[in-house]
mmCIF file of C-alpha atoms in Angstrom:
data_model
loop_
_atom_site.group_PDB
_atom_site.id
_atom_site.type_symbol
_atom_site.label_atom_id
_atom_site.label_comp_id
_atom_site.label_asym_id
_atom_site.label_seq_id
_atom_site.Cartn_x
_atom_site.Cartn_y
_atom_site.Cartn_z
ATOM 1 C CA MET A 21 24.861 11.683 8.325
ATOM 2 C CA ARG A 22 27.814 9.288 8.230
ATOM 3 C CA ARG A 23 30.803 10.200 6.055
ATOM 4 C CA ARG A 24 33.828 8.167 4.958
ATOM 5 C CA PHE A 25 36.778 9.708 3.096
ATOM 6 C CA ARG A 26 39.015 7.617 0.895
ATOM 7 C CA PRO A 27 41.232 8.041 -2.163
ATOM 8 C CA LEU A 28 40.105 6.747 -5.537
ATOM 9 C CA THR A 29 42.104 4.209 -7.515
ATOM 10 C CA ARG A 30 43.576 6.917 -9.716
ATOM 11 C CA ALA A 31 44.819 8.717 -6.606
ATOM 12 C CA ILE A 32 46.687 5.614 -5.479
ATOM 13 C CA VAL A 33 48.215 5.289 -8.952
ATOM 14 C CA ILE A 34 49.298 8.931 -8.908
ATOM 15 C CA LEU A 35 50.800 8.481 -5.446
ATOM 16 C CA VAL A 36 52.778 5.435 -6.550
ATOM 17 C CA VAL A 37 53.942 7.197 -9.714
ATOM 18 C CA GLY A 38 54.863 10.367 -7.847
ATOM 19 C CA VAL A 39 56.822 8.552 -5.148
ATOM 20 C CA GLY A 40 58.470 6.388 -7.798
ATOM 21 C CA CYS A 41 59.511 9.410 -9.861
ATOM 22 C CA GLY A 42 60.877 11.184 -6.804
ATOM 23 C CA VAL A 43 62.892 8.183 -5.631
ATOM 24 C CA ALA A 44 64.167 7.418 -9.131
ATOM 25 C CA GLY A 45 65.104 11.059 -9.718
ATOM 26 C CA TYR A 46 66.962 11.158 -6.407
ATOM 27 C CA LEU A 47 68.865 7.958 -7.204
ATOM 28 C CA VAL A 48 69.891 9.077 -10.666
ATOM 29 C CA ALA A 49 70.360 12.715 -9.610
ATOM 30 C CA SER A 50 67.634 13.975 -11.948
ATOM 31 C CA PRO A 51 66.041 17.172 -10.552
ATOM 32 C CA PRO A 52 63.231 17.181 -13.181
ATOM 33 C CA ALA A 53 62.124 13.685 -12.130
ATOM 34 C CA VAL A 54 62.186 14.673 -8.472
ATOM 35 C CA ALA A 55 60.157 17.785 -9.302
ATOM 36 C CA ILE A 56 57.576 15.788 -11.251
ATOM 37 C CA GLY A 57 57.232 13.311 -8.408
ATOM 38 C CA GLY A 58 56.871 16.144 -5.890
ATOM 39 C CA ILE A 59 54.252 17.895 -8.003
ATOM 40 C CA LEU A 60 52.157 14.700 -8.290
ATOM 41 C CA VAL A 61 52.292 14.010 -4.546
ATOM 42 C CA ALA A 62 51.590 17.659 -3.712
ATOM 43 C CA ALA A 63 48.597 17.740 -6.080
ATOM 44 C CA LEU A 64 47.227 14.573 -4.489
ATOM 45 C CA LEU A 65 47.653 15.839 -0.937
ATOM 46 C CA GLY A 66 46.462 19.349 -1.773
ATOM 47 C CA ASP A 67 43.299 18.080 -3.433
ATOM 48 C CA GLY A 68 42.612 15.851 -0.433
ATOM 49 C CA VAL A 69 43.169 18.593 2.167
ATOM 50 C CA ARG A 70 41.034 21.069 0.248
ATOM 51 C CA PHE A 71 38.284 18.475 -0.161
ATOM 52 C CA PHE A 72 38.367 17.500 3.519
ATOM 53 C CA VAL A 73 38.218 21.132 4.676
ATOM 54 C CA ALA A 74 35.391 21.946 2.253
ATOM 55 C CA GLU A 75 33.392 18.923 3.396
ATOM 56 C CA SER A 76 33.952 19.783 7.042
ATOM 57 C CA ARG A 77 32.893 23.415 6.639
ATOM 58 C CA ASP A 78 30.069 22.823 4.173
ATOM 59 C CA PRO A 79 28.779 19.250 4.542
ATOM 60 C CA MET A 80 26.043 17.744 2.440
ATOM 61 C CA ALA A 81 22.624 18.661 3.734
ATOM 62 C CA HIS A 82 20.353 16.071 5.271
ATOM 63 C CA LEU A 83 17.818 14.587 2.902
ATOM 64 C CA ALA A 84 14.032 14.668 2.871
ATOM 65 C CA ARG A 85 12.047 12.020 1.019
ATOM 66 C CA SER A 86 8.496 12.068 -0.299
ATOM 67 C CA ALA A 87 6.372 9.705 -2.402
ATOM 68 C CA ASP A 88 3.345 10.644 -4.468
ATOM 69 C CA PRO A 89 0.791 9.147 -4.468
ATOM 70 C CA ASN A 90 1.059 7.442 -1.102
ATOM 71 C CA PRO A 91 -0.786 5.134 -0.609
ATOM 72 C CA CYS A 92 -0.858 3.698 -4.096
ATOM 73 C CA SER A 93 -2.068 0.435 -5.621
ATOM 74 C CA VAL A 94 -0.113 -2.462 -7.077
ATOM 75 C CA GLY A 95 0.962 -1.562 -10.593
ATOM 76 C CA GLN A 96 0.352 2.151 -10.101
ATOM 77 C CA THR A 97 3.294 4.452 -10.725
ATOM 78 C CA LEU A 98 4.447 6.654 -7.889
ATOM 79 C CA THR A 99 7.159 9.281 -7.950
ATOM 80 C CA VAL A 100 9.750 9.442 -5.174
ATOM 81 C CA ARG A 101 11.743 12.610 -4.558
ATOM 82 C CA VAL A 102 14.895 12.735 -2.460
ATOM 83 C CA VAL A 103 15.926 16.334 -1.934
ATOM 84 C CA PRO A 104 18.401 18.069 0.401
ATOM 85 C CA LEU A 105 17.178 20.184 3.282
ATOM 86 C CA VAL A 106 18.954 23.355 2.183
ATOM 87 C CA ASP A 107 19.828 26.231 4.471
ATOM 88 C CA HIS A 108 18.512 28.950 2.175
ATOM 89 C CA ALA A 109 19.903 31.758 4.325
ATOM 90 C CA ARG A 110 23.380 30.319 3.988
ATOM 91 C CA ALA A 111 22.798 29.688 0.278
ATOM 92 C CA ARG A 112 21.879 33.348 -0.264
ATOM 93 C CA GLY A 113 25.125 34.261 1.422
ATOM 94 C CA GLY A 114 27.033 32.650 -1.409
ATOM 95 C CA ARG A 115 28.127 29.439 0.316
ATOM 96 C CA ARG A 116 27.348 26.254 -1.480
ATOM 97 C CA ALA A 117 25.410 23.761 0.612
ATOM 98 C CA TRP A 118 25.122 21.351 -2.293
ATOM 99 C CA ALA A 119 27.543 20.490 -5.067
ATOM 100 C CA PRO A 120 25.580 18.561 -7.700
ATOM 101 C CA GLU A 121 28.382 18.434 -10.246
ATOM 102 C CA THR A 122 30.423 16.276 -7.858
ATOM 103 C CA THR A 123 27.619 14.216 -6.360
ATOM 104 C CA THR A 124 26.054 10.909 -7.306
ATOM 105 C CA MET A 125 23.196 9.359 -5.346
ATOM 106 C CA GLU A 126 21.946 5.818 -4.903
ATOM 107 C CA GLU A 127 18.640 4.932 -3.221
ATOM 108 C CA THR A 128 17.846 1.694 -1.374
ATOM 109 C CA VAL A 129 14.610 0.159 -2.703
ATOM 110 C CA PRO A 130 13.030 -3.110 -1.457
ATOM 111 C CA VAL A 131 13.214 -5.952 -3.964
ATOM 112 C CA PRO A 132 9.401 -6.343 -4.405
ATOM 113 C CA LEU A 133 9.203 -2.737 -5.584
ATOM 114 C CA VAL A 134 11.752 -2.974 -8.360
ATOM 115 C CA PRO A 135 12.313 -2.463 -11.207
ATOM 116 C CA VAL A 136 12.641 1.266 -10.989
ATOM 117 C CA THR A 137 11.010 2.502 -14.158
ATOM 118 C CA LYS A 138 12.914 5.754 -14.491
ATOM 119 C CA VAL A 139 15.644 7.541 -12.577
ATOM 120 C CA ARG A 140 16.253 11.244 -12.976
ATOM 121 C CA GLY A 141 19.542 12.024 -11.286
ATOM 122 C CA VAL A 142 21.008 15.187 -9.877
ATOM 123 C CA ASP A 143 20.665 18.154 -12.227
ATOM 124 C CA PRO A 144 24.119 19.745 -12.671
ATOM 125 C CA ARG A 145 22.453 23.101 -13.390
ATOM 126 C CA ASP A 146 20.736 23.160 -9.997
ATOM 127 C CA ARG A 147 23.009 22.961 -6.985
ATOM 128 C CA TYR A 148 20.002 22.188 -4.759
ATOM 129 C CA ALA A 149 18.606 19.396 -6.897
ATOM 130 C CA GLY A 150 18.133 15.855 -5.626
ATOM 131 C CA LEU A 151 17.172 12.447 -6.893
ATOM 132 C CA VAL A 152 13.797 11.717 -8.485
ATOM 133 C CA TYR A 153 12.666 8.279 -9.624
ATOM 134 C CA ASP A 154 9.477 6.419 -10.504
ATOM 135 C CA LEU A 155 8.342 3.112 -9.044
ATOM 136 C CA SER A 156 5.654 0.654 -10.116
ATOM 137 C CA PRO A 157 5.163 -1.598 -7.048
ATOM 138 C CA ALA A 158 4.593 -5.246 -7.884
ATOM 139 C CA ALA A 159 3.512 -6.351 -4.402
ATOM 140 C CA ARG A 160 1.126 -5.057 -1.757
ATOM 141 C CA GLY A 161 2.366 -4.157 1.706
ATOM 142 C CA GLN A 162 4.081 -1.399 3.613
ATOM 143 C CA TRP A 163 7.613 -0.791 2.390
ATOM 144 C CA THR A 164 10.487 1.383 3.545
ATOM 145 C CA LEU A 165 12.444 3.477 1.053
ATOM 146 C CA GLY A 166 15.968 4.407 2.009
ATOM 147 C CA PRO A 167 18.541 4.981 3.257
ATOM 148 C CA CYS A 168 20.190 6.958 0.497
ATOM 149 C CA PHE A 169 23.896 6.792 -0.320
ATOM 150 C CA ALA A 170 25.641 9.778 -1.855
ATOM 151 C CA THR A 171 29.182 9.920 -3.195
ATOM 152 C CA ARG A 172 30.935 13.253 -3.557
ATOM 153 C CA THR A 173 34.252 13.595 -5.359
ATOM 154 C CA SER A 174 36.974 16.213 -5.053
ATOM 155 C CA ALA A 175 37.726 18.876 -7.645
ATOM 156 C CA LEU A 176 40.512 16.805 -9.277
ATOM 157 C CA GLY A 177 38.523 13.580 -8.922
ATOM 158 C CA LEU A 178 41.157 11.983 -6.685
ATOM 159 C CA TRP A 179 39.231 11.680 -3.418
ATOM 160 C CA LYS A 180 35.701 10.735 -2.550
ATOM 161 C CA ALA A 181 33.440 11.021 0.457
ATOM 162 C CA LYS A 182 30.713 8.413 0.773
ATOM 163 C CA LEU A 183 27.814 9.680 2.822
ATOM 164 C CA THR A 184 24.895 7.692 4.215
ATOM 165 C CA ASP A 185 21.695 9.524 5.078
ATOM 166 C CA ALA A 186 19.665 7.377 7.465
ATOM 167 C CA SER A 187 16.339 9.070 6.711
ATOM 168 C CA THR A 188 13.641 6.809 5.294
ATOM 169 C CA CYS A 189 9.979 6.997 4.357
ATOM 170 C CA GLN A 190 7.283 4.348 4.394
ATOM 171 C CA ILE A 191 4.895 3.781 1.533
ATOM 172 C CA THR A 192 1.701 1.739 1.603
ATOM 173 C CA VAL A 193 0.854 -0.310 -1.460
ATOM 174 C CA TRP A 194 -2.792 -1.366 -1.625
ATOM 175 C CA PRO A 195 -3.888 -4.515 -3.496
ATOM 176 C CA ARG A 196 -4.623 -4.183 -7.186
ATOM 177 C CA THR A 197 -8.244 -3.372 -7.921
ATOM 178 C CA VAL A 198 -10.508 -3.634 -10.941
ATOM 179 C CA ALA A 199 -14.033 -2.427 -11.595
ATOM 180 C CA VAL A 200 -16.787 -4.675 -10.242
ATOM 181 C CA GLY A 201 -20.248 -4.324 -11.768
ATOM 182 C CA ILE A 202 -22.261 -2.909 -8.863
ATOM 183 C CA PRO A 203 -25.927 -3.395 -9.838
ATOM 184 C CA MET A 204 -28.253 -0.415 -9.729
ATOM 185 C CA GLY A 205 -32.013 -0.685 -9.607
ATOM 186 C CA VAL A 206 -34.449 1.837 -11.056
ATOM 187 C CA ALA A 207 -37.207 3.324 -8.931
ATOM 188 C CA ASP A 208 -40.270 5.104 -10.330
ATOM 189 C CA ARG A 209 -40.931 8.092 -8.105
ATOM 190 C CA ASP A 210 -43.545 10.659 -9.083
ATOM 191 C CA GLY A 211 -43.377 9.535 -12.684
ATOM 192 C CA GLU A 212 -39.583 9.870 -12.910
ATOM 193 C CA ALA A 213 -37.157 6.983 -13.181
ATOM 194 C CA GLN A 214 -34.308 7.380 -10.711
ATOM 195 C CA ALA A 215 -31.273 5.178 -10.145
ATOM 196 C CA THR A 216 -31.131 3.555 -6.730
ATOM 197 C CA ARG A 217 -28.653 1.356 -4.919
ATOM 198 C CA PHE A 218 -29.298 -2.356 -4.796
ATOM 199 C CA VAL A 219 -29.591 -2.351 -1.002
ATOM 200 C CA HIS A 220 -31.814 0.406 0.305
ATOM 201 C CA PRO A 221 -31.885 2.173 3.647
ATOM 202 C CA HIS A 222 -34.222 0.464 6.039
ATOM 203 C CA GLN A 223 -35.455 1.309 9.482
ATOM 204 C CA ASP A 224 -33.479 -1.678 10.745
ATOM 205 C CA ASN A 225 -30.298 -0.312 9.154
ATOM 206 C CA ALA A 226 -29.144 1.239 12.415
ATOM 207 C CA THR A 227 -25.909 0.711 14.231
ATOM 208 C CA VAL A 228 -26.315 -1.525 17.261
ATOM 209 C CA ARG A 229 -24.371 -2.424 20.366
ATOM 210 C CA GLN A 230 -24.715 -4.894 23.200
ATOM 211 C CA TYR A 231 -27.487 -4.247 25.719
ATOM 212 C CA ASN A 232 -26.318 -2.782 28.995
ATOM 213 C CA PRO A 233 -28.380 -2.931 32.194
ATOM 214 C CA GLY A 234 -30.438 0.234 32.435
ATOM 215 C CA ASP A 235 -30.842 0.747 28.671
ATOM 216 C CA ASP A 236 -34.326 1.654 27.502
ATOM 217 C CA LEU A 237 -36.071 -1.540 26.356
ATOM 218 C CA ARG A 238 -37.824 0.472 23.666
ATOM 219 C CA ARG A 239 -34.454 0.813 21.941
ATOM 220 C CA VAL A 240 -33.817 -2.938 21.741
ATOM 221 C CA HIS A 241 -32.999 -3.987 18.166
ATOM 222 C CA TRP A 242 -35.033 -7.179 18.043
ATOM 223 C CA ARG A 243 -33.896 -8.325 14.606
ATOM 224 C CA SER A 244 -30.218 -8.235 15.538
ATOM 225 C CA SER A 245 -30.985 -9.681 18.970
ATOM 226 C CA ALA A 246 -32.730 -12.682 17.407
ATOM 227 C CA ARG A 247 -29.882 -13.255 14.971
ATOM 228 C CA LEU A 248 -27.085 -12.909 17.538
ATOM 229 C CA GLY A 249 -28.816 -14.631 20.431
ATOM 230 C CA GLU A 250 -28.314 -11.722 22.824
ATOM 231 C CA LEU A 251 -29.971 -8.390 23.446
ATOM 232 C CA MET A 252 -28.743 -5.611 21.201
ATOM 233 C CA THR A 253 -29.810 -1.955 21.379
ATOM 234 C CA ARG A 254 -29.764 0.775 18.801
ATOM 235 C CA ALA A 255 -26.851 3.156 18.954
ATOM 236 C CA ASP A 256 -27.527 6.843 19.362
ATOM 237 C CA GLU A 257 -27.090 7.676 15.712
ATOM 238 C CA PRO A 258 -28.437 5.532 12.858
ATOM 239 C CA THR A 259 -26.374 5.202 9.745
ATOM 240 C CA ASP A 260 -27.377 7.448 6.856
ATOM 241 C CA SER A 261 -25.934 5.273 4.117
ATOM 242 C CA ASP A 262 -26.263 1.693 3.002
ATOM 243 C CA ARG A 263 -23.987 -0.893 4.463
ATOM 244 C CA SER A 264 -21.999 -3.727 3.017
ATOM 245 C CA TRP A 265 -19.335 -6.108 4.151
ATOM 246 C CA VAL A 266 -16.807 -8.467 2.656
ATOM 247 C CA GLY A 267 -15.319 -11.510 4.332
ATOM 248 C CA LEU A 268 -12.148 -13.450 3.553
ATOM 249 C CA ILE A 269 -11.559 -17.093 4.437
ATOM 250 C CA LEU A 270 -8.174 -17.987 2.998
ATOM 251 C CA ALA A 271 -7.478 -21.575 3.907
ATOM 252 C CA PRO A 272 -3.978 -22.533 5.082
ATOM 253 C CA GLY A 273 -1.867 -23.695 2.173
ATOM 254 C CA THR A 274 -3.585 -21.421 -0.335
ATOM 255 C CA ALA A 275 -1.343 -20.784 -3.327
ATOM 256 C CA PRO A 276 0.108 -17.255 -3.277
ATOM 257 C CA ASP A 277 -1.438 -16.292 -6.633
ATOM 258 C CA VAL A 278 -4.893 -17.490 -5.536
ATOM 259 C CA GLN A 279 -4.532 -15.591 -2.273
ATOM 260 C CA GLU A 280 -3.662 -12.384 -4.119
ATOM 261 C CA VAL A 281 -6.693 -12.789 -6.405
ATOM 262 C CA ALA A 282 -8.939 -13.199 -3.356
ATOM 263 C CA ILE A 283 -7.471 -10.159 -1.588
ATOM 264 C CA SER A 284 -7.626 -8.020 -4.745
ATOM 265 C CA LEU A 285 -11.242 -9.049 -5.345
ATOM 266 C CA ALA A 286 -12.114 -7.988 -1.794
ATOM 267 C CA ALA A 287 -10.328 -4.676 -2.363
ATOM 268 C CA SER A 288 -12.218 -4.159 -5.631
ATOM 269 C CA TRP A 289 -15.523 -4.764 -3.843
ATOM 270 C CA ILE A 290 -14.587 -2.214 -1.165
ATOM 271 C CA VAL A 291 -13.642 0.431 -3.725
ATOM 272 C CA GLY A 292 -16.775 -0.170 -5.827
ATOM 273 C CA LEU A 293 -19.175 -0.043 -2.902
ATOM 274 C CA ASP A 294 -17.433 2.957 -1.351
ATOM 275 C CA THR A 295 -17.773 4.831 -4.641
ATOM 276 C CA ALA A 296 -21.491 3.977 -4.639
ATOM 277 C CA GLY A 297 -21.855 5.471 -1.168
ATOM 278 C CA PHE A 298 -21.806 2.368 1.007
ATOM 279 C CA GLU A 299 -20.157 1.840 4.359
ATOM 280 C CA VAL A 300 -18.048 -1.277 3.909
ATOM 281 C CA SER A 301 -16.893 -3.511 6.750
ATOM 282 C CA LEU A 302 -14.074 -6.025 6.377
ATOM 283 C CA ALA A 303 -14.162 -9.427 8.058
ATOM 284 C CA CYS A 304 -10.867 -11.284 8.092
ATOM 285 C CA GLY A 305 -8.225 -12.378 10.537
ATOM 286 C CA GLY A 306 -10.855 -13.355 13.090
ATOM 287 C CA LEU A 307 -12.280 -9.818 13.344
ATOM 288 C CA VAL A 308 -14.927 -7.628 11.740
ATOM 289 C CA ARG A 309 -13.723 -4.058 11.471
ATOM 290 C CA HIS A 310 -15.483 -0.921 10.346
ATOM 291 C CA GLY A 311 -13.920 2.189 8.944
ATOM 292 C CA SER A 312 -13.186 4.111 5.797
ATOM 293 C CA ALA A 313 -12.355 2.410 2.533
ATOM 294 C CA ALA A 314 -8.767 3.655 2.842
ATOM 295 C CA SER A 315 -8.333 2.007 6.238
ATOM 296 C CA GLN A 316 -9.793 -1.255 4.933
ATOM 297 C CA LEU A 317 -7.470 -1.255 1.917
ATOM 298 C CA THR A 318 -4.513 -0.635 4.208
ATOM 299 C CA ARG A 319 -5.582 -3.591 6.324
ATOM 300 C CA LEU A 320 -5.673 -5.773 3.212
ATOM 301 C CA ALA A 321 -2.270 -4.423 2.154
ATOM 302 C CA VAL A 322 -0.603 -5.741 5.310
ATOM 303 C CA LEU A 323 -2.683 -8.921 5.706
ATOM 304 C CA THR A 324 -0.369 -11.828 6.479
ATOM 305 C CA ASN A 325 -0.829 -15.513 5.727
ATOM 306 C CA GLU A 326 -1.316 -16.263 9.415
ATOM 307 C CA GLN A 327 -4.021 -13.626 9.773
ATOM 308 C CA ALA A 328 -5.776 -14.626 6.562
ATOM 309 C CA GLY A 329 -6.094 -18.218 7.758
ATOM 310 C CA LEU A 330 -7.985 -17.352 10.957
ATOM 311 C CA PRO A 331 -11.718 -18.248 11.019
ATOM 312 C CA LEU A 332 -14.284 -15.480 10.949
ATOM 313 C CA PRO A 333 -16.591 -14.583 13.830
ATOM 314 C CA GLN A 334 -19.884 -16.428 13.603
ATOM 315 C CA THR A 335 -21.826 -13.171 13.349
ATOM 316 C CA SER A 336 -21.901 -10.911 10.339
ATOM 317 C CA PRO A 337 -22.891 -7.270 9.857
ATOM 318 C CA ASP A 338 -26.102 -6.252 8.141
ATOM 319 C CA GLY A 339 -26.097 -5.287 4.509
ATOM 320 C CA ALA A 340 -24.928 -6.646 1.215
ATOM 321 C CA SER A 341 -22.575 -9.558 1.801
ATOM 322 C CA LEU A 342 -19.638 -10.911 -0.178
ATOM 323 C CA LEU A 343 -17.657 -13.863 1.094
ATOM 324 C CA ILE A 344 -14.462 -15.002 -0.619
ATOM 325 C CA VAL A 345 -13.292 -18.534 0.154
ATOM 326 C CA THR A 346 -10.239 -20.388 -1.108
ATOM 327 C CA GLN A 347 -9.597 -24.099 -1.351
ATOM 328 C CA SER A 348 -8.025 -25.856 1.611
ATOM 329 C CA ALA A 349 -4.914 -27.888 0.969
ATOM 330 C CA ALA A 350 -5.975 -30.300 3.721
ATOM 331 C CA GLY A 351 -9.325 -31.281 2.163
ATOM 332 C CA PRO A 352 -12.854 -29.849 1.876
ATOM 333 C CA ILE A 353 -13.661 -26.461 3.340
ATOM 334 C CA SER A 354 -14.558 -26.637 7.005
ATOM 335 C CA ALA A 355 -18.227 -25.810 7.558
ATOM 336 C CA GLU A 356 -17.360 -24.563 11.047
ATOM 337 C CA SER A 357 -15.157 -21.837 9.586
ATOM 338 C CA LEU A 358 -18.019 -20.352 7.548
ATOM 339 C CA VAL A 359 -20.072 -17.411 8.696
ATOM 340 C CA HIS A 360 -23.800 -17.295 7.974
ATOM 341 C CA PRO A 361 -24.948 -14.227 6.027
ATOM 342 C CA SER A 362 -27.651 -11.764 6.916
ATOM 343 C CA HIS A 363 -29.780 -12.135 3.795
ATOM 344 C CA CYS A 364 -30.740 -9.038 1.878
ATOM 345 C CA TYR A 365 -32.941 -10.041 -1.045
ATOM 346 C CA ASP A 366 -33.932 -7.238 -3.382
ATOM 347 C CA ARG A 367 -37.162 -8.505 -4.952
ATOM 348 C CA ALA A 368 -37.442 -5.643 -7.415
ATOM 349 C CA ALA A 369 -33.931 -6.232 -8.678
ATOM 350 C CA GLY A 370 -34.370 -9.991 -8.479
ATOM 351 C CA PHE A 371 -31.232 -11.204 -6.728
ATOM 352 C CA SER A 372 -29.790 -12.005 -3.347
ATOM 353 C CA SER A 373 -26.859 -9.880 -2.212
ATOM 354 C CA ALA A 374 -25.367 -12.665 -0.067
ATOM 355 C CA VAL A 375 -22.845 -14.030 -2.573
ATOM 356 C CA ALA A 376 -19.833 -16.223 -1.898
ATOM 357 C CA VAL A 377 -17.000 -16.485 -4.426
ATOM 358 C CA VAL A 378 -15.316 -19.876 -4.014
ATOM 359 C CA LEU A 379 -11.854 -20.059 -5.582
ATOM 360 C CA SER A 380 -11.637 -23.830 -5.640
ATOM 361 C CA ASP A 381 -11.572 -26.748 -8.046
ATOM 362 C CA SER A 382 -13.856 -28.807 -5.816
ATOM 363 C CA VAL A 383 -17.635 -28.907 -6.237
ATOM 364 C CA ASP A 384 -17.864 -30.196 -2.668
ATOM 365 C CA ASP A 385 -16.464 -26.907 -1.422
ATOM 366 C CA ALA A 386 -19.192 -25.036 -3.285
ATOM 367 C CA ARG A 387 -21.881 -27.258 -1.781
ATOM 368 C CA ILE A 388 -20.578 -26.724 1.753
ATOM 369 C CA VAL A 389 -20.606 -22.947 1.301
ATOM 370 C CA GLU A 390 -24.069 -23.051 -0.269
ATOM 371 C CA ALA A 391 -25.389 -25.083 2.646
ATOM 372 C CA ALA A 392 -24.346 -22.217 4.941
ATOM 373 C CA GLY A 393 -26.837 -19.935 3.171
ATOM 374 C CA TRP A 394 -24.776 -18.321 0.433
ATOM 375 C CA SER A 395 -25.421 -17.889 -3.282
ATOM 376 C CA VAL A 396 -22.255 -19.506 -4.614
ATOM 377 C CA LEU A 397 -20.118 -18.441 -7.536
ATOM 378 C CA LEU A 398 -17.658 -21.299 -8.070
ATOM 379 C CA LEU A 399 -14.464 -20.276 -9.812
ATOM 380 C CA GLY A 400 -11.480 -22.496 -10.420
ATOM 381 C CA SER A 401 -8.242 -21.868 -8.581
ATOM 382 C CA ARG A 402 -6.731 -20.631 -11.867
ATOM 383 C CA ALA A 403 -9.227 -17.780 -12.231
ATOM 384 C CA GLY A 404 -7.641 -14.354 -12.539
ATOM 385 C CA LEU A 405 -8.819 -11.120 -10.992
ATOM 386 C CA GLU A 406 -10.444 -9.826 -14.174
ATOM 387 C CA GLU A 407 -12.387 -13.058 -14.694
ATOM 388 C CA ALA A 408 -13.475 -13.157 -11.055
ATOM 389 C CA SER A 409 -14.715 -9.561 -11.089
ATOM 390 C CA THR A 410 -16.547 -10.042 -14.384
ATOM 391 C CA ARG A 411 -18.285 -13.204 -13.191
ATOM 392 C CA LEU A 412 -19.183 -11.553 -9.886
ATOM 393 C CA GLY A 413 -20.714 -8.604 -11.735
ATOM 394 C CA GLN A 414 -22.792 -11.016 -13.816
ATOM 395 C CA VAL A 415 -24.084 -12.752 -10.697
ATOM 396 C CA LEU A 416 -25.008 -9.451 -9.072
ATOM 397 C CA ALA A 417 -26.602 -8.019 -12.222
ATOM 398 C CA PRO A 418 -30.342 -7.496 -11.644
ATOM 399 C CA ARG A 419 -32.676 -9.635 -13.694
ATOM 400 C CA GLN A 420 -35.307 -6.905 -13.533
ATOM 401 C CA THR A 421 -34.402 -3.253 -13.891
ATOM 402 C CA THR A 422 -37.762 -1.635 -13.255
ATOM 403 C CA GLY A 423 -40.117 -1.731 -10.376
ATOM 404 C CA SER A 424 -41.727 0.336 -7.684
ATOM 405 C CA ARG A 425 -40.519 1.113 -4.255
#
């Protein structure tokens, strides 16, 4: 905790007036004027000494900061609390560790997170109160809140101590998400209609890894081996849930608003599929990563332009596939940068789950992506997130809602 003491402007004025009165009274032999000048200077110095001693014996407590909810999404309101770490034993002894009636606080907030929607300052009725304010983040990312600056004034309001608490806290802001229409089939089992997911567990839906010398050949996963061109074996534990993945190919030079639509659409897909019970992988930045939906959203939150422009690996996970491609500023989309999907066609539902959303104004881009094996949804570069999610839901909507499994 750094502290700087200094007089306020009114203190300087009082000092000048007091010294002036004392000098003038001495020159004109006026004891009352000398007395007034002495009283003003004594009050100034007395208030300062008392304030300095009080601050030295009972300094402002260090601050603790919390944000709720954290992580949050773009546009979601979170509440930040900055409160003093109070020594309650000392407080019960009658010593004041916090003087709210003489304290004002100012928090440092990154520019992309402003405006602050509401600030609730120190409560003068609670000597252990702090600062509480609400934020509605306008940009994804990981942001640091703090440090906090507090200004405490003396009893007569002539001196101030400016204190800087270096404590900070980091908040994670996920991309904005909207609901995506996840199609649900209907299965007739024992005469009862039951909702089912649009990609169903299959004996081939097992986690796989590269073949190591000595592995049992009976555990070779031939389907994945044929697709990848190398021997792959089943992992020890098969997955119990359906799998899905989403890939991002954000061409260099993509407009920032188009890039944010693409990232938010990917985040919406992850949230929707996770809610439906899917394991969702994220392919971007040259890597395919598995993990929880929260970890994938955090990865999207901190995705940089350099990472987003990296090509994807030429292999893709099994399961329902969504690829999001943006228009290249240098010309048509590069066919070499595209990844070929593992097709999952649900005949009962009547659609293919390998869908590519192309945010481009060029029909040639759509044709290049389609030639790589994707069902293409071509959207213009001006399409917003709501339009993109609605159109994607329409593409995924099953043409047939009944059937047998």
